[in-house]
Structure formats: C-alpha cells, structure tokens
Amino acid sequence: MKKKARMRIGIVGAGVAGLTVARLLKEAGHNITIIDKGRHPGGRLTTRDKGHGKFDHGALKFNARSEEFKEALDVWLQQGYAQPVQYPGEEAGWFEPVPCARDLAQTMALGLGVKVATEVTSLERDNGRWRIRAGNQSWDGFDAVVLNPPVPQTLKLLPSNHVFVSRLKPIEYDATWAMTLVLAARDGFLDVPFTKVDSGDISMVVMEGLRNGRTDDGPWARVLVHASHSFSNAFLESGEELVKERLIKAFEERFGEVKVLYVSVHRWRYARVKNPLGERHLWDPDLKLGIVGDMMLGSRIESAYLSGYSLAQEFLNG
C-alpha cells in the first residue's frame, strides 16, 4: 500500500474520539493541530480537585467489547492508567481510570500539543484548504479537518448546505447535572462505592473514598451525585444555587440528613445521546472533512474511541 504524503490536519475537540484520531494520524506521520474549548483535554474523562480530594465527575468506568478498544485498554493497563474493577453486585468486565480520569485523558493527549481553552468559532475554505478560526486567532493551510464537538456545536461549524447537516440535525441529547459533595463523615453512611437510584431526581451516588485505591484523607466523605436525566432536562437552564438546593434535598430524602462542608454542580448539557447515528464516523473525501464522537455510536467511552479509530483507518487506508 502506498503511504500517504504527510498532511496537515486540524482537529476540533479533544474528547476521546478527537484524541484517538489525533494520536493515530500523528503516529502515521501527519502534522496534527488539535484545539479544544475546555480547560483540559478528555471531554467527560475529567476530574475536579477542590481541596478535599479528587472527584471523577464525568465518565466513571468503562468496558471493552471490540478488539480495537481492547488493544487500547491493554496499553492503559500496562501503563497503570486503568484497572479492572468489580464492585459488590456488579458483573465483571469493568475498568476505571487511575489514579483518576484526568490522568488517563492526559496520557491520551501526551505529545499532541492540545490547544485548550480555545473555542473554535468558524471553518473556512481557502484555495482548497481549511482555515480554523477561534475569535481573533486563526490557523491556516489544513489539508483536512475533523470535528469532535457535540452535534449542536458541530452544526455551527459545518457549511450550511453540506449533506452532513441533514444527517446530524435529528440527533438529540439528555443532560446530566453532576453534584460533588464533601460531607462530614458519619457512621452508618453508604458503605458501597456505587448506588443506583431508579426514581426521582437522583440516578446515582458514588462514594469516591470507597473506590479502588481512593481513600478520604480527613474526617469527611467525598460524594458524587448524578441527577436523573428527567431532572437535568427539566432544570437544564436553572441557576446553580437552585440545582444544589433541589439535589441536596433529594439526597437527604433518600439517605438522611447530612452536614455539607462543600458543594458544587456541573451541567453536562450533552451527557447522553438519545438517538445515535449508528455509523462509526462521517467522512467527505472531496472536502476532506470528518466527524467523530459519541453522536455516532452512543455515549460509552468505547463508542467514542471506535469513532476516532474508524475515521483514522479510513483516512490512512482510503
């Protein structure tokens, strides 16, 4: 197979799919520029640290079904950035990032030079090549561009008459509010890492200090609370103080009164894809324009990885 000439490729979004396609294309010898509006690469592979310890407040664990993702997982296991877990009442075959989610994201981004805290505002064609703009900054001369943001943000960047627009417009998302709590420790509190709540305003409670290798370093308990999709969608545009009040009330109604030492909330506006496209990626070979992300196969970490992997393979082998 004839090796492709070295190309300059711009990637918008450094989630799992964006990082995956960037890594594979860079390893194949291409010149990569990857830009993300977040403070850290990784998308929902993210961690907060507010002084009482770390919270993985996005993706918490993942499994591996495909051979492609199993190969990547084997590398992470060997590097010490993932570990198998089986908590009480759960099936085997799950893994979680270690020491925390951000560490796994950072190793995926290592050497890619991700430009963070930079929101791309437009794409332009100029003499057969792409220009990426972010406010008053711009990068020129890209042979190809790959988009990894959620659908509403991707649609703002696509040419309005492009065929991908009609493919992506029907895709919808559920939101999730994530609340991080530091509580005064008390006897008889939750003694399992994960507790699923099947009704009401809360869907899941995670005791961070009970997860493998993670202990609380003081007389407190770190608790992550995921709101239900129904609550999160209904309160999507509500202020943070109201969301905190409602979720703490729902938590106490279920688990009893608590003393809150610290609380914060984060809105995942595009937490779960309701109706994924069902394809691994989209690729326009004429414009050299690709789209990857969880809008393709769903919101699992593996699905995002497969999306980026698949586009990289088509680009390299097509």
Tab-separated table of C-alpha atoms in Angstrom:
chain	number	residue	atom	x	y	z
A	1	MET	CA	0.000	0.000	0.000
A	2	LYS	CA	1.351	3.416	-0.972
A	3	LYS	CA	1.959	5.599	2.061
A	4	LYS	CA	0.009	8.867	2.104
A	5	ALA	CA	2.022	12.067	1.795
A	6	ARG	CA	2.432	13.974	5.052
A	7	MET	CA	-0.656	16.141	5.520
A	8	ARG	CA	-1.661	18.951	7.850
A	9	ILE	CA	-4.817	18.037	9.761
A	10	GLY	CA	-6.874	20.226	12.084
A	11	ILE	CA	-8.973	18.551	14.764
A	12	VAL	CA	-11.642	20.476	16.657
A	13	GLY	CA	-12.437	18.882	20.014
A	14	ALA	CA	-10.183	16.826	22.278
A	15	GLY	CA	-12.674	14.329	23.619
A	16	VAL	CA	-11.906	10.616	23.479
A	17	ALA	CA	-12.746	10.412	19.757
A	18	GLY	CA	-10.731	13.506	18.862
A	19	LEU	CA	-7.704	12.376	20.868
A	20	THR	CA	-7.883	8.915	19.302
A	21	VAL	CA	-7.910	10.106	15.706
A	22	ALA	CA	-5.195	12.663	16.515
A	23	ARG	CA	-2.926	10.030	18.071
A	24	LEU	CA	-3.276	7.570	15.193
A	25	LEU	CA	-2.723	10.185	12.494
A	26	LYS	CA	0.267	11.676	14.307
A	27	GLU	CA	1.817	8.221	14.705
A	28	ALA	CA	1.368	7.759	10.944
A	29	GLY	CA	3.497	10.856	10.359
A	30	HIS	CA	0.897	13.558	9.770
A	31	ASN	CA	1.069	17.080	11.196
A	32	ILE	CA	-1.705	17.483	13.767
A	33	THR	CA	-3.237	20.589	15.336
A	34	ILE	CA	-5.920	19.805	17.931
A	35	ILE	CA	-7.991	22.528	19.591
A	36	ASP	CA	-10.462	22.266	22.480
A	37	LYS	CA	-12.559	24.836	24.313
A	38	GLY	CA	-12.208	23.076	27.680
A	39	ARG	CA	-9.518	23.686	30.271
A	40	HIS	CA	-8.244	20.123	29.910
A	41	PRO	CA	-8.367	17.509	27.141
A	42	GLY	CA	-10.513	14.419	27.534
A	43	GLY	CA	-14.108	15.629	27.419
A	44	ARG	CA	-16.026	13.625	30.025
A	45	LEU	CA	-12.808	11.910	31.136
A	46	THR	CA	-12.338	14.675	33.666
A	47	THR	CA	-11.597	15.253	37.343
A	48	ARG	CA	-12.224	18.015	39.856
A	49	ASP	CA	-9.975	18.701	42.842
A	50	LYS	CA	-11.297	21.263	45.308
A	51	GLY	CA	-9.007	20.661	48.278
A	52	HIS	CA	-10.771	17.724	49.938
A	53	GLY	CA	-9.708	15.253	47.256
A	54	LYS	CA	-10.488	14.392	43.667
A	55	PHE	CA	-13.837	13.698	42.015
A	56	ASP	CA	-14.261	11.979	38.656
A	57	HIS	CA	-17.474	13.830	37.858
A	58	GLY	CA	-17.924	12.680	34.254
A	59	ALA	CA	-17.275	9.169	32.930
A	60	LEU	CA	-16.518	6.831	35.840
A	61	LYS	CA	-15.867	3.429	34.297
A	62	PHE	CA	-15.995	1.569	31.009
A	63	ASN	CA	-15.935	-1.896	29.495
A	64	ALA	CA	-14.417	-3.267	26.292
A	65	ARG	CA	-16.250	-5.351	23.690
A	66	SER	CA	-14.353	-4.685	20.463
A	67	GLU	CA	-10.867	-5.918	19.634
A	68	GLU	CA	-9.795	-2.386	18.695
A	69	PHE	CA	-10.690	-0.972	22.093
A	70	LYS	CA	-9.289	-3.990	23.934
A	71	GLU	CA	-5.899	-3.238	22.353
A	72	ALA	CA	-6.013	0.339	23.634
A	73	LEU	CA	-7.179	-0.839	27.055
A	74	ASP	CA	-4.273	-3.303	27.273
A	75	VAL	CA	-1.855	-0.407	26.799
A	76	TRP	CA	-3.567	1.657	29.515
A	77	LEU	CA	-3.463	-1.312	31.886
A	78	GLN	CA	0.255	-1.811	31.250
A	79	GLN	CA	0.913	1.899	31.764
A	80	GLY	CA	-1.039	1.916	35.022
A	81	TYR	CA	-3.755	4.326	33.870
A	82	ALA	CA	-6.624	1.810	34.087
A	83	GLN	CA	-7.519	-1.058	36.385
A	84	PRO	CA	-10.185	-3.777	36.434
A	85	VAL	CA	-12.938	-3.319	38.998
A	86	GLN	CA	-15.782	-5.447	40.264
A	87	TYR	CA	-17.796	-3.822	42.990
A	88	PRO	CA	-20.428	-5.667	45.058
A	89	GLY	CA	-23.475	-6.546	42.992
A	90	GLU	CA	-21.809	-5.791	39.660
A	91	GLU	CA	-20.687	-8.044	36.834
A	92	ALA	CA	-17.019	-8.489	35.992
A	93	GLY	CA	-15.504	-6.862	32.928
A	94	TRP	CA	-15.486	-3.223	34.032
A	95	PHE	CA	-12.476	-0.925	34.237
A	96	GLU	CA	-11.865	2.508	35.696
A	97	PRO	CA	-9.188	5.145	35.113
A	98	VAL	CA	-6.411	5.507	37.697
A	99	PRO	CA	-5.265	7.443	39.588
A	100	CYS	CA	-8.180	9.488	38.193
A	101	ALA	CA	-9.974	10.161	34.915
A	102	ARG	CA	-7.906	13.229	34.064
A	103	ASP	CA	-4.693	11.185	34.270
A	104	LEU	CA	-5.980	8.814	31.598
A	105	ALA	CA	-7.046	11.751	29.425
A	106	GLN	CA	-3.644	13.380	29.808
A	107	THR	CA	-1.800	10.242	28.760
A	108	MET	CA	-4.063	10.017	25.693
A	109	ALA	CA	-3.157	13.642	24.907
A	110	LEU	CA	0.569	13.278	25.618
A	111	GLY	CA	2.675	14.778	22.849
A	112	LEU	CA	-0.297	16.079	20.861
A	113	GLY	CA	0.084	19.693	21.999
A	114	VAL	CA	-3.638	20.232	22.565
A	115	LYS	CA	-4.580	23.909	22.468
A	116	VAL	CA	-7.021	24.151	25.391
A	117	ALA	CA	-9.364	26.946	26.497
A	118	THR	CA	-9.775	27.878	22.829
A	119	GLU	CA	-13.264	27.850	21.319
A	120	VAL	CA	-13.357	27.434	17.553
A	121	THR	CA	-15.854	29.851	16.023
A	122	SER	CA	-15.713	29.067	12.299
A	123	LEU	CA	-14.239	26.971	9.499
A	124	GLU	CA	-13.402	28.458	6.114
A	125	ARG	CA	-12.248	27.094	2.772
A	126	ASP	CA	-9.406	28.942	1.061
A	127	ASN	CA	-7.860	27.674	-2.192
A	128	GLY	CA	-8.796	24.081	-1.452
A	129	ARG	CA	-7.590	24.120	2.147
A	130	TRP	CA	-9.170	24.745	5.519
A	131	ARG	CA	-8.788	27.675	7.882
A	132	ILE	CA	-9.817	27.321	11.540
A	133	ARG	CA	-10.785	30.469	13.428
A	134	ALA	CA	-11.129	30.947	17.176
A	135	GLY	CA	-12.075	34.548	17.839
A	136	ASN	CA	-9.148	36.673	16.681
A	137	GLN	CA	-6.871	33.635	16.307
A	138	SER	CA	-6.639	31.548	13.153
A	139	TRP	CA	-4.725	28.576	11.772
A	140	ASP	CA	-4.395	28.141	8.010
A	141	GLY	CA	-3.455	25.595	5.402
A	142	PHE	CA	-5.115	22.415	6.684
A	143	ASP	CA	-5.478	19.619	4.147
A	144	ALA	CA	-8.224	18.013	6.257
A	145	VAL	CA	-10.404	18.869	9.243
A	146	VAL	CA	-12.042	16.552	11.798
A	147	LEU	CA	-14.856	17.746	14.083
A	148	ASN	CA	-15.421	16.167	17.511
A	149	PRO	CA	-17.788	18.580	19.355
A	150	PRO	CA	-21.401	17.642	20.222
A	151	VAL	CA	-23.873	17.961	17.360
A	152	PRO	CA	-25.205	21.489	18.084
A	153	GLN	CA	-21.646	22.855	18.156
A	154	THR	CA	-20.620	20.835	15.095
A	155	LEU	CA	-23.599	22.157	13.108
A	156	LYS	CA	-22.447	25.735	13.737
A	157	LEU	CA	-19.124	24.925	12.066
A	158	LEU	CA	-20.361	22.934	9.072
A	159	PRO	CA	-21.200	24.621	5.764
A	160	SER	CA	-24.983	25.139	5.978
A	161	ASN	CA	-25.648	23.260	2.721
A	162	HIS	CA	-23.425	20.279	3.470
A	163	VAL	CA	-25.049	16.840	3.322
A	164	PHE	CA	-23.884	16.069	6.880
A	165	VAL	CA	-26.192	18.772	8.265
A	166	SER	CA	-29.370	16.830	7.485
A	167	ARG	CA	-27.801	13.642	8.880
A	168	LEU	CA	-26.907	15.249	12.193
A	169	LYS	CA	-29.841	17.591	12.861
A	170	PRO	CA	-32.232	14.910	14.212
A	171	ILE	CA	-29.759	13.793	16.908
A	172	GLU	CA	-30.818	14.759	20.438
A	173	TYR	CA	-29.221	14.590	23.884
A	174	ASP	CA	-30.151	14.099	27.514
A	175	ALA	CA	-28.430	16.344	30.044
A	176	THR	CA	-26.955	15.404	33.425
A	177	TRP	CA	-26.313	17.648	36.397
A	178	ALA	CA	-23.390	16.290	38.466
A	179	MET	CA	-23.104	17.406	42.099
A	180	THR	CA	-19.891	16.998	44.096
A	181	LEU	CA	-20.331	16.975	47.861
A	182	VAL	CA	-17.927	16.902	50.770
A	183	LEU	CA	-19.845	15.716	53.826
A	184	ALA	CA	-18.900	15.448	57.462
A	185	ALA	CA	-18.261	11.725	57.889
A	186	ARG	CA	-20.726	9.751	59.950
A	187	ASP	CA	-21.101	6.118	60.950
A	188	GLY	CA	-23.640	4.072	59.071
A	189	PHE	CA	-23.397	6.087	55.893
A	190	LEU	CA	-23.237	4.403	52.478
A	191	ASP	CA	-20.690	1.583	52.540
A	192	VAL	CA	-20.589	0.713	48.823
A	193	PRO	CA	-18.894	2.730	46.060
A	194	PHE	CA	-21.829	2.890	43.626
A	195	THR	CA	-25.522	3.151	44.463
A	196	LYS	CA	-28.048	3.339	41.635
A	197	VAL	CA	-31.263	5.207	42.353
A	198	ASP	CA	-34.004	4.252	39.933
A	199	SER	CA	-36.519	7.017	40.532
A	200	GLY	CA	-36.805	10.668	41.460
A	201	ASP	CA	-34.307	13.461	40.925
A	202	ILE	CA	-31.167	11.357	41.516
A	203	SER	CA	-29.894	8.497	39.352
A	204	MET	CA	-26.593	7.508	41.000
A	205	VAL	CA	-24.479	8.148	44.096
A	206	VAL	CA	-20.734	7.465	44.155
A	207	MET	CA	-18.639	7.328	47.322
A	208	GLU	CA	-15.276	8.441	45.937
A	209	GLY	CA	-13.351	7.317	49.018
A	210	LEU	CA	-14.568	3.725	48.609
A	211	ARG	CA	-13.461	3.275	45.014
A	212	ASN	CA	-10.378	1.107	44.500
A	213	GLY	CA	-7.231	2.843	45.717
A	214	ARG	CA	-9.051	6.036	46.689
A	215	THR	CA	-9.427	6.939	50.342
A	216	ASP	CA	-10.668	10.093	52.022
A	217	ASP	CA	-7.791	11.965	53.646
A	218	GLY	CA	-9.731	13.504	56.507
A	219	PRO	CA	-12.907	13.297	58.609
A	220	TRP	CA	-15.113	13.754	55.596
A	221	ALA	CA	-16.715	11.804	52.765
A	222	ARG	CA	-16.473	12.752	49.089
A	223	VAL	CA	-19.756	12.036	47.344
A	224	LEU	CA	-20.642	12.390	43.675
A	225	VAL	CA	-24.334	12.628	42.833
A	226	HIS	CA	-25.633	12.305	39.281
A	227	ALA	CA	-29.073	13.770	38.760
A	228	SER	CA	-31.581	11.843	36.681
A	229	HIS	CA	-31.957	12.779	33.027
A	230	SER	CA	-35.551	13.859	33.667
A	231	PHE	CA	-34.453	16.268	36.407
A	232	SER	CA	-31.470	17.501	34.394
A	233	ASN	CA	-33.531	18.166	31.277
A	234	ALA	CA	-36.209	19.975	33.284
A	235	PHE	CA	-33.657	22.142	35.129
A	236	LEU	CA	-31.237	22.492	32.219
A	237	GLU	CA	-31.216	26.297	32.269
A	238	SER	CA	-31.717	26.748	36.019
A	239	GLY	CA	-29.188	28.530	38.184
A	240	GLU	CA	-26.617	26.515	40.111
A	241	GLU	CA	-27.941	27.510	43.546
A	242	LEU	CA	-31.405	26.162	42.769
A	243	VAL	CA	-29.945	22.925	41.401
A	244	LYS	CA	-27.791	22.480	44.524
A	245	GLU	CA	-30.787	23.071	46.782
A	246	ARG	CA	-33.008	20.606	44.934
A	247	LEU	CA	-30.393	17.859	44.694
A	248	ILE	CA	-29.287	18.129	48.335
A	249	LYS	CA	-32.947	17.902	49.354
A	250	ALA	CA	-33.438	14.818	47.161
A	251	PHE	CA	-30.262	13.275	48.571
A	252	GLU	CA	-31.361	13.804	52.187
A	253	GLU	CA	-34.837	12.445	51.481
A	254	ARG	CA	-33.203	9.229	50.302
A	255	PHE	CA	-30.200	8.891	52.643
A	256	GLY	CA	-30.912	11.075	55.668
A	257	GLU	CA	-29.751	14.476	56.871
A	258	VAL	CA	-26.127	15.392	56.173
A	259	LYS	CA	-23.710	18.167	57.093
A	260	VAL	CA	-22.387	19.676	53.878
A	261	LEU	CA	-18.828	21.025	54.011
A	262	TYR	CA	-18.568	21.786	50.304
A	263	VAL	CA	-20.866	21.535	47.288
A	264	SER	CA	-20.573	22.313	43.594
A	265	VAL	CA	-22.524	21.343	40.493
A	266	HIS	CA	-21.580	20.876	36.860
A	267	ARG	CA	-24.004	20.728	33.957
A	268	TRP	CA	-23.268	18.140	31.278
A	269	ARG	CA	-25.533	19.555	28.590
A	270	TYR	CA	-24.718	16.744	26.139
A	271	ALA	CA	-24.361	13.831	28.553
A	272	ARG	CA	-26.177	11.066	26.662
A	273	VAL	CA	-27.085	10.723	23.003
A	274	LYS	CA	-30.728	9.688	22.678
A	275	ASN	CA	-30.597	8.569	19.045
A	276	PRO	CA	-27.049	7.970	17.777
A	277	LEU	CA	-26.488	7.864	14.041
A	278	GLY	CA	-25.439	4.208	14.014
A	279	GLU	CA	-22.276	4.735	11.953
A	280	ARG	CA	-18.742	4.917	13.297
A	281	HIS	CA	-17.883	8.217	11.613
A	282	LEU	CA	-18.705	10.547	8.729
A	283	TRP	CA	-16.122	11.402	6.078
A	284	ASP	CA	-16.316	13.635	2.999
A	285	PRO	CA	-13.352	12.592	0.815
A	286	ASP	CA	-13.760	15.547	-1.534
A	287	LEU	CA	-13.572	18.248	1.139
A	288	LYS	CA	-11.518	16.026	3.465
A	289	LEU	CA	-13.944	16.766	6.277
A	290	GLY	CA	-14.658	14.225	9.008
A	291	ILE	CA	-16.945	13.981	12.029
A	292	VAL	CA	-16.386	11.737	15.046
A	293	GLY	CA	-17.832	11.463	18.532
A	294	ASP	CA	-20.493	9.857	20.654
A	295	MET	CA	-23.237	11.076	18.307
A	296	MET	CA	-22.163	8.171	16.093
A	297	LEU	CA	-22.489	5.019	18.233
A	298	GLY	CA	-23.560	6.326	21.644
A	299	SER	CA	-22.123	7.769	24.826
A	300	ARG	CA	-19.865	4.931	26.012
A	301	ILE	CA	-16.108	5.576	26.178
A	302	GLU	CA	-15.559	2.641	23.831
A	303	SER	CA	-18.019	4.078	21.304
A	304	ALA	CA	-16.142	7.380	21.193
A	305	TYR	CA	-12.817	5.557	20.817
A	306	LEU	CA	-14.154	3.434	17.946
A	307	SER	CA	-15.420	6.532	16.174
A	308	GLY	CA	-11.989	8.163	16.197
A	309	TYR	CA	-10.233	4.889	15.379
A	310	SER	CA	-12.523	4.203	12.419
A	311	LEU	CA	-12.029	7.605	10.812
A	312	ALA	CA	-8.262	7.378	11.225
A	313	GLN	CA	-8.257	3.997	9.480
A	314	GLU	CA	-10.338	5.283	6.565
A	315	PHE	CA	-8.090	8.305	6.224
A	316	LEU	CA	-4.920	6.210	6.279
A	317	ASN	CA	-6.155	3.364	4.087
A	318	GLY	CA	-8.606	5.097	1.776
